[in-house]
CSV table of C-alpha atoms in Angstrom, one decimal:
chain,number,residue,atom,x,y,z
B,1,MET,CA,4.5,-4.1,-14.3
B,2,VAL,CA,1.8,-3.0,-12.2
B,3,SER,CA,-1.6,-1.1,-11.9
B,4,ASP,CA,-1.8,2.7,-11.0
B,5,LEU,CA,-3.9,2.4,-8.2
B,6,ALA,CA,-1.0,-0.6,-6.8
B,7,PHE,CA,2.1,1.8,-7.8
B,8,HIS,CA,0.1,4.8,-6.3
B,9,VAL,CA,0.2,1.8,-2.5
B,10,LEU,CA,3.9,1.7,-3.0
B,11,LEU,CA,4.3,4.2,-2.6
B,12,ALA,CA,2.4,5.3,0.2
B,13,LEU,CA,4.1,2.5,2.2
B,14,GLY,CA,8.0,3.9,1.3
B,15,ASP,CA,8.5,5.8,4.1
B,16,GLY,CA,6.8,2.5,5.8
B,17,PRO,CA,4.5,0.2,6.9
B,18,SER,CA,1.1,1.9,7.2
B,19,HIS,CA,-2.1,0.8,7.4
B,20,GLY,CA,-5.2,0.3,5.1
B,21,TYR,CA,-6.9,3.9,5.8
B,22,ALA,CA,-4.1,5.4,5.8
B,23,ILE,CA,-2.7,3.7,3.3
B,24,GLY,CA,-6.2,5.4,1.1
B,25,LYS,CA,-5.7,8.2,2.1
B,26,ASP,CA,-1.7,8.4,1.1
B,27,VAL,CA,-2.5,7.7,-2.4
B,28,GLU,CA,-5.7,9.5,-3.0
B,29,THR,CA,-3.0,12.7,-2.1
B,30,ARG,CA,0.2,11.4,-5.0
B,31,SER,CA,-2.3,11.8,-7.3
B,32,GLY,CA,-3.8,15.2,-6.5
B,33,GLY,CA,-7.3,12.8,-5.7
B,34,ARG,CA,-6.9,11.0,-10.0
B,35,LEU,CA,-7.3,8.1,-7.6
B,36,ASP,CA,-9.9,7.3,-5.0
B,37,PRO,CA,-10.1,4.0,-4.5
B,38,THR,CA,-13.2,2.5,-2.7
B,39,THR,CA,-12.3,-0.1,0.5
B,40,GLY,CA,-12.8,-3.0,-1.8
B,41,ALA,CA,-10.4,-1.9,-4.4
B,42,LEU,CA,-7.8,-0.6,-1.6
B,43,TYR,CA,-8.0,-4.2,-0.1
B,44,GLN,CA,-8.1,-6.0,-3.5
B,45,ALA,CA,-4.8,-4.8,-4.6
B,46,LEU,CA,-3.1,-5.3,-1.6
B,47,ARG,CA,-4.3,-8.7,-1.3
B,48,ARG,CA,-2.8,-8.5,-4.7
B,49,LEU,CA,0.3,-6.6,-4.0
B,50,ALA,CA,0.8,-9.7,-0.6
B,51,ASP,CA,0.3,-12.5,-2.8
B,52,ASP,CA,3.2,-11.1,-5.7
B,53,GLY,CA,5.3,-10.7,-2.6
B,54,LEU,CA,5.3,-7.1,-3.0
B,55,ILE,CA,4.3,-6.7,0.4
B,56,ALA,CA,3.4,-8.3,3.9
B,57,PRO,CA,1.5,-7.8,6.7
B,58,ALA,CA,3.4,-5.9,8.7
B,59,GLU,CA,3.6,-5.7,13.2
B,60,ALA,CA,1.9,-1.7,14.1
B,61,PRO,CA,3.8,0.0,15.7
B,62,GLY,CA,4.1,0.9,19.5
B,63,ASP,CA,1.7,3.2,19.5
B,64,ALA,CA,-0.6,2.4,17.6
B,65,ASP,CA,-4.4,0.3,17.0
B,66,SER,CA,-3.8,-2.7,16.8
B,67,ARG,CA,-7.2,-4.0,15.9
B,68,ARG,CA,-5.3,-2.4,12.6
B,69,LYS,CA,-4.2,-4.2,9.8
B,70,TYR,CA,0.0,-2.8,9.1
B,71,PHE,CA,1.7,-3.5,5.6
B,72,ALA,CA,5.4,-2.4,4.2
B,73,LEU,CA,7.2,-3.7,1.5
B,74,THR,CA,9.4,-6.6,0.2
B,75,ARG,CA,13.2,-6.2,-0.7
B,76,GLU,CA,11.0,-7.1,-4.4
B,77,GLY,CA,8.0,-4.4,-3.9
B,78,ARG,CA,11.0,-1.6,-4.1
B,79,ARG,CA,12.9,-3.1,-6.3
B,80,ALA,CA,8.9,-3.1,-8.3
B,81,ALA,CA,8.0,0.6,-7.3
B,82,ALA,CA,11.7,2.2,-8.2
B,83,LYS,CA,11.3,0.1,-11.4
B,84,GLU,CA,7.9,1.6,-12.3
B,85,ALA,CA,9.4,4.5,-11.4
């Protein structure tokens, strides 16, 4: 079982790799504004999800700012999101 924030992060990555700021905005939108994670809380959740093997660092898309850290779901992350849904 994952936290509400972690579940929304997994949902945000369901459409493909993304960076922290975009993930945070997606979480806020998908939760109807109920979740508005601070940068610290978001990156703590990302680190925990990575440690659990649910997300992994990803290559930035060709037209993206290479200074941003991108993340993608792993196979286990997809399973966890489906299970929570």
